CSV table of C-alpha atoms in Angstrom, one decimal:
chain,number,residue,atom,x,y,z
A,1,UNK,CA,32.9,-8.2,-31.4
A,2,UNK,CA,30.5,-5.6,-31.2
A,3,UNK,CA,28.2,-4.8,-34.1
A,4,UNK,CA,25.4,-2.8,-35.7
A,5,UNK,CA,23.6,-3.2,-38.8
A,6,UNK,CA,21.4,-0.8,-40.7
A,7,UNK,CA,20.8,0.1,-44.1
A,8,UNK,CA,23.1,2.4,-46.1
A,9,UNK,CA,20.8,4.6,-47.6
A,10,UNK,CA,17.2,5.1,-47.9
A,11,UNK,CA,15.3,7.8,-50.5
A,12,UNK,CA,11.7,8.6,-49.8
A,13,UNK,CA,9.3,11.7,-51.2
A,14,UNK,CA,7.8,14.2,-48.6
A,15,UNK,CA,4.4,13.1,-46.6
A,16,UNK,CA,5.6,9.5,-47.0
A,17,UNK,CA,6.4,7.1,-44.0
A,18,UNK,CA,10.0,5.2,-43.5
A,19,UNK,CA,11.4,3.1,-41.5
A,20,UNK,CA,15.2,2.5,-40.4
A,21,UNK,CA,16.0,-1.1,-39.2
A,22,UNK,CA,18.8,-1.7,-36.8
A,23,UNK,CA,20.2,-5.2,-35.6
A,24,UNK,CA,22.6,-5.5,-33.0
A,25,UNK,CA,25.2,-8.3,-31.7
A,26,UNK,CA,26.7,-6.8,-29.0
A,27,UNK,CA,28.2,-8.9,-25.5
A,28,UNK,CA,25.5,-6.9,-23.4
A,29,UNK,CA,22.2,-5.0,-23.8
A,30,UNK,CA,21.3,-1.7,-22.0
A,31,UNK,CA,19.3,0.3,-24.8
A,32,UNK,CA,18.9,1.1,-27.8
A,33,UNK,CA,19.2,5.0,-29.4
A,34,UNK,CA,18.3,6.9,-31.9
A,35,UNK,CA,20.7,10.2,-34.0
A,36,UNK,CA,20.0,12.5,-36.4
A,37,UNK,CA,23.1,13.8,-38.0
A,38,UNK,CA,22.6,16.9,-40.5
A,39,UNK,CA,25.6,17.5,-43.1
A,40,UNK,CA,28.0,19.4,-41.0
A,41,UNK,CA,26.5,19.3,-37.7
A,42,UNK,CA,26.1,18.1,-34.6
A,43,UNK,CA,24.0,14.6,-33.7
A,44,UNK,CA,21.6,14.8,-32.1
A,45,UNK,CA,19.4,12.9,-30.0
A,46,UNK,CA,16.1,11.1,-31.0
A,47,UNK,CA,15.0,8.8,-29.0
A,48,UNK,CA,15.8,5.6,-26.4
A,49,UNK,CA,14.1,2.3,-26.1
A,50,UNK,CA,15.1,0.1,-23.0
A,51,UNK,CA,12.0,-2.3,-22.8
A,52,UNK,CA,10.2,-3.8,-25.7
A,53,UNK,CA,7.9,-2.0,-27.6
A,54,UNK,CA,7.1,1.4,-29.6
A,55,UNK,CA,8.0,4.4,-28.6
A,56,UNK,CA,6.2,7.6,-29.9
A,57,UNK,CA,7.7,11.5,-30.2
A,58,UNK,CA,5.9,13.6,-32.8
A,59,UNK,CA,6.6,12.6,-35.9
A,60,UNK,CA,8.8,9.9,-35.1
A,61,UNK,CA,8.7,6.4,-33.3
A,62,UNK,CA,11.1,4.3,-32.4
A,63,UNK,CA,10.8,0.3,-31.6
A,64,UNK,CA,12.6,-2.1,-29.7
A,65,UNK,CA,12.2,-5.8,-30.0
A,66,UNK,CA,15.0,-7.8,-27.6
A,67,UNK,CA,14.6,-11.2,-28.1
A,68,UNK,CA,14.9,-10.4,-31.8
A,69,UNK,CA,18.1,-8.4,-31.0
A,70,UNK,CA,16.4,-5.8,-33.7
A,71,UNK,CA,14.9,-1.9,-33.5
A,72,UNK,CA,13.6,0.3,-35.6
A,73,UNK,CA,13.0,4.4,-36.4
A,74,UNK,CA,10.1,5.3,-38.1
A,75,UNK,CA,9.2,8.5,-39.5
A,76,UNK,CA,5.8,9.8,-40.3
A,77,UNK,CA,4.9,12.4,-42.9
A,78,UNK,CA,8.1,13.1,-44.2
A,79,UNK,CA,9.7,16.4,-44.9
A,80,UNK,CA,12.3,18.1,-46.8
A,81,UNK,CA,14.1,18.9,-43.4
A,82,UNK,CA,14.3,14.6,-42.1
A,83,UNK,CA,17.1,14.4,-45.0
A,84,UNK,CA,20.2,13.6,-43.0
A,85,UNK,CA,21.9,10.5,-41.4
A,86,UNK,CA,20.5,8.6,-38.9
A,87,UNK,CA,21.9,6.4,-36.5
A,88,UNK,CA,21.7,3.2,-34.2
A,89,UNK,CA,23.5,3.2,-30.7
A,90,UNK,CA,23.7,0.4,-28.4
A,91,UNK,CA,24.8,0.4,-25.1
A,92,UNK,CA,26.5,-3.1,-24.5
A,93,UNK,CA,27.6,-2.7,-20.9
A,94,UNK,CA,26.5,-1.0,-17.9
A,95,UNK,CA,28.2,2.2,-17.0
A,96,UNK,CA,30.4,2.2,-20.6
A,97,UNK,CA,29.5,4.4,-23.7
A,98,UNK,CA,27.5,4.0,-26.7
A,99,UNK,CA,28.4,1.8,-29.9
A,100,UNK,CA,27.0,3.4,-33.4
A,101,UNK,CA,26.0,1.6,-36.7
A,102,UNK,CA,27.5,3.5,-39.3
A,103,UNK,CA,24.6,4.8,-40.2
A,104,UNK,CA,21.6,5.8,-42.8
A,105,UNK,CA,21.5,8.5,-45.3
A,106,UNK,CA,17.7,9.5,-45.5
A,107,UNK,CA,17.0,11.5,-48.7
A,108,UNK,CA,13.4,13.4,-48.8
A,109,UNK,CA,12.8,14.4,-52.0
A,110,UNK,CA,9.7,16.7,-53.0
B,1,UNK,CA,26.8,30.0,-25.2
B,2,UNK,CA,24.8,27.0,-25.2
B,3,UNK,CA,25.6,22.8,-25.6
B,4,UNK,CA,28.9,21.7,-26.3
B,5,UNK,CA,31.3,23.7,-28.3
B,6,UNK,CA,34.5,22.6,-30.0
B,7,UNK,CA,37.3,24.8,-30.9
B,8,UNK,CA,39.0,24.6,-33.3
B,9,UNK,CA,36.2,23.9,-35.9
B,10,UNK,CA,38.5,22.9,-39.1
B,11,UNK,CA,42.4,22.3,-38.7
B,12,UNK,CA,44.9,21.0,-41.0
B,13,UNK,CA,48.3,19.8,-39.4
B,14,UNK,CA,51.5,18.0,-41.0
B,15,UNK,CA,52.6,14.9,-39.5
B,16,UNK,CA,55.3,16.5,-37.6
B,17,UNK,CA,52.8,19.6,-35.9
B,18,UNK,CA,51.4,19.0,-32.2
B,19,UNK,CA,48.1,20.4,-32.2
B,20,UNK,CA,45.2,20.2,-29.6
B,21,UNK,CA,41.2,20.1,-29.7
B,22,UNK,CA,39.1,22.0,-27.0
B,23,UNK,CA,35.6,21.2,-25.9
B,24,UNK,CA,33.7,23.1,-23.4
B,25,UNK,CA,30.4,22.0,-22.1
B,26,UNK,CA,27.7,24.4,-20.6
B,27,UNK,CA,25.3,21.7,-19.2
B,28,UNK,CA,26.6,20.8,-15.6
B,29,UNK,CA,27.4,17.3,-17.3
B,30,UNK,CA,29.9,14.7,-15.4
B,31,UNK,CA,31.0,12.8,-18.3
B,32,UNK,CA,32.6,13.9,-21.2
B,33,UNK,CA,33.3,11.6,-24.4
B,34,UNK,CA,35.7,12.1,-27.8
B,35,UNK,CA,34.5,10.1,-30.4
B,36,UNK,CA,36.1,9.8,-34.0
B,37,UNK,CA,34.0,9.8,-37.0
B,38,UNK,CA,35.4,8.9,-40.7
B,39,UNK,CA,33.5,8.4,-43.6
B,40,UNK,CA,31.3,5.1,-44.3
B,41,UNK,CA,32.7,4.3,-40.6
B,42,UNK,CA,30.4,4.1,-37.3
B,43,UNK,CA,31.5,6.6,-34.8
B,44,UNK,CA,34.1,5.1,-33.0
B,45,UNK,CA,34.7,5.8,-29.2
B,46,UNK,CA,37.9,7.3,-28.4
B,47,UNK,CA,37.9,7.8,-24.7
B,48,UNK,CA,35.6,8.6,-21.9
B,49,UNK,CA,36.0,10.8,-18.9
B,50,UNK,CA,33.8,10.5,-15.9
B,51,UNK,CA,33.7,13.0,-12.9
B,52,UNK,CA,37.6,14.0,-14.7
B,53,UNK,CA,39.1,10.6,-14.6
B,54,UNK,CA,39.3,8.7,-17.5
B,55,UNK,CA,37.0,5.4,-17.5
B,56,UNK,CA,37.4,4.2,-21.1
B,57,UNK,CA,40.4,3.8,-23.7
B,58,UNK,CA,39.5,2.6,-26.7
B,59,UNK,CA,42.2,1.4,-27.7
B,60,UNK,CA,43.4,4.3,-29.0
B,61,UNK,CA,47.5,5.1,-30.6
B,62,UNK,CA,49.4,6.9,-28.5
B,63,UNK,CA,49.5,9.7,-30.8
B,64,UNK,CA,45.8,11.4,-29.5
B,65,UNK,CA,46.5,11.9,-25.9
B,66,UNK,CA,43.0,13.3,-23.7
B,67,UNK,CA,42.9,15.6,-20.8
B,68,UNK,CA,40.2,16.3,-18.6
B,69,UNK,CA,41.3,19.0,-16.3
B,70,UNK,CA,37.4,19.8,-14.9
B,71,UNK,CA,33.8,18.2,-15.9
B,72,UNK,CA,33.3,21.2,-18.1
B,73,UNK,CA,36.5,21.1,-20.2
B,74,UNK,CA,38.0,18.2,-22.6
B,75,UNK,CA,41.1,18.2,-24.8
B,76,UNK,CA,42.8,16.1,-27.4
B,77,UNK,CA,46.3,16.6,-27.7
B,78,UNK,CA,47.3,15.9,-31.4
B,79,UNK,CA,51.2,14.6,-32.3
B,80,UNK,CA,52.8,13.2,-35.0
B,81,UNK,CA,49.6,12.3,-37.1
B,82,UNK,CA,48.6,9.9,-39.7
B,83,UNK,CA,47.3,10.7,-42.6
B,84,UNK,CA,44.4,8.0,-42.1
B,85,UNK,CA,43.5,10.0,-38.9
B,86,UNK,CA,41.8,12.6,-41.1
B,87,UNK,CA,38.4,12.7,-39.9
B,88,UNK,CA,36.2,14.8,-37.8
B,89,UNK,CA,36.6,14.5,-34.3
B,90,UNK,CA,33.0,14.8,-32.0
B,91,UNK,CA,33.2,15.1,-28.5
B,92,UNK,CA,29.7,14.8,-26.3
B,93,UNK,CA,28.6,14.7,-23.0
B,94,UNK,CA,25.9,13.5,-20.7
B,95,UNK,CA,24.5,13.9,-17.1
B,96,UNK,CA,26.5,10.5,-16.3
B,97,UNK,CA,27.7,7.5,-18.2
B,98,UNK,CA,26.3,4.9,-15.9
B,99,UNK,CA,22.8,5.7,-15.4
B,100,UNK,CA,22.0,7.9,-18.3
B,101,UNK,CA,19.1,7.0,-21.3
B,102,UNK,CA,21.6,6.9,-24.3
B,103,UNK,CA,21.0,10.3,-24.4
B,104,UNK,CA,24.6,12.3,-25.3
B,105,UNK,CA,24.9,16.2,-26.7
B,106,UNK,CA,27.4,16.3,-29.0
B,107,UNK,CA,29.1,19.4,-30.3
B,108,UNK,CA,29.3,19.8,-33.7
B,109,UNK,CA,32.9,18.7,-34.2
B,110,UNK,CA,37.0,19.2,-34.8
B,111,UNK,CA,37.0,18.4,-38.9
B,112,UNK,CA,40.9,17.6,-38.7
B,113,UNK,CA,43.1,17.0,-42.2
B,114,UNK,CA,46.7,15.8,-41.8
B,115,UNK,CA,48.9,16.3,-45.0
């Protein structure tokens, strides 16, 4: 089966750095993706790592390591606003949809 | 209006009710997505829809039944319910399921309660 692993929760204080680990055992291997879920909203999308390597946006990177079936979110200089859930997507197959972790509760406290 | 919007955005149904889910997408997307999301439980794919046809099935009872009647509209018909189907329902969509970067916009969801 198809599978994603991350951490339940995580609490951190503002201006601190986190990271979210994510590893995968899925049949195929198109990318990896990054969610940010706020209570009662939408997710939305953070970043995508296809190749190897670190991905920067802002504030937040995301990594990719394939041989290691194993990513990561990081987030820099934390603020009251990161707390949410974040989550992992794989997509296993060409041309199918995505496959979520059950993602990380991020709590930012001041 | 903007993104993906989902009507209605709370319901509660008995087991016996028929009910139905609307999204509407404003982005020129081709593929449209339901997903299913429960507490402590990954989002789990429900069905796909690609230039209107369905692509994927995940599986899913009998019970939810999709239909896509453009790219720009998506529905879930709701009918004789479970209990354990209490959950909020997310639909998304993206430029196109084959080539896309992971990226999908997800509306902000159905939160659906069967008594």
């Amino acid at each position: 089966g198809q599978s994603l692993e991350q951490p339940s929760e995580v609490t951190a204080v503002e201006g601190a750095i986190v990271q979210i680990n994510c590893t995968y055992q899925t049949s195929g291997f198109y990318g990896l993706s990054w969610y940010q879920q706020h209570d009662g909203g939408a997710p939305t999308f953070l970043s995508y790592n296809a190749l190897d390597g670190l991905e920067e946006t802002g504030r937040f990177s995301s990594f990719l390591s394939r041989s290691d079936s194993y990513g990561y979110l990081l987030l820099q200089e934390l603020q009251m606003k990161d707390s949410a859930s974040y989550f992992c997507a794989v997509r296993a197959e060409a041309g199918t949809a995505l496959i979520f972790g059950k993602g990380t509760t991020l709590s930012v406290s001041s | 209006e903007t993104g993906v919007t989902q009507t209605p955005r709370h319901l509660v149904m008995g087991m016996t009710n028929k009910k139905s889910l609307k999204c509407e997408q404003h982005l020129g997307h081709n593929a449209m997505y339901w997903y299913k999301q429960s507490a402590k439980k990954p989002l789990e794919l429900m069905f796909v829809y690609n230039f209107k046809e369905q692509t994927e099935n995940n599986s899913v009872p009998s019970r939810f039944s999709p239909e896509c009647p453009n790219s720009s509209h998506l529905f879930l018909h709701l009918h004789t319910l479970q209990p354990e189907d209490s959950a909020l329902y997310l639909c998304a969509s993206s430029q196109d399921p084959v080539t896309n970067t992971g990226e999908l916009f997800f509306g902000e969801g159905s939160r659906l309660t069967v008594l």
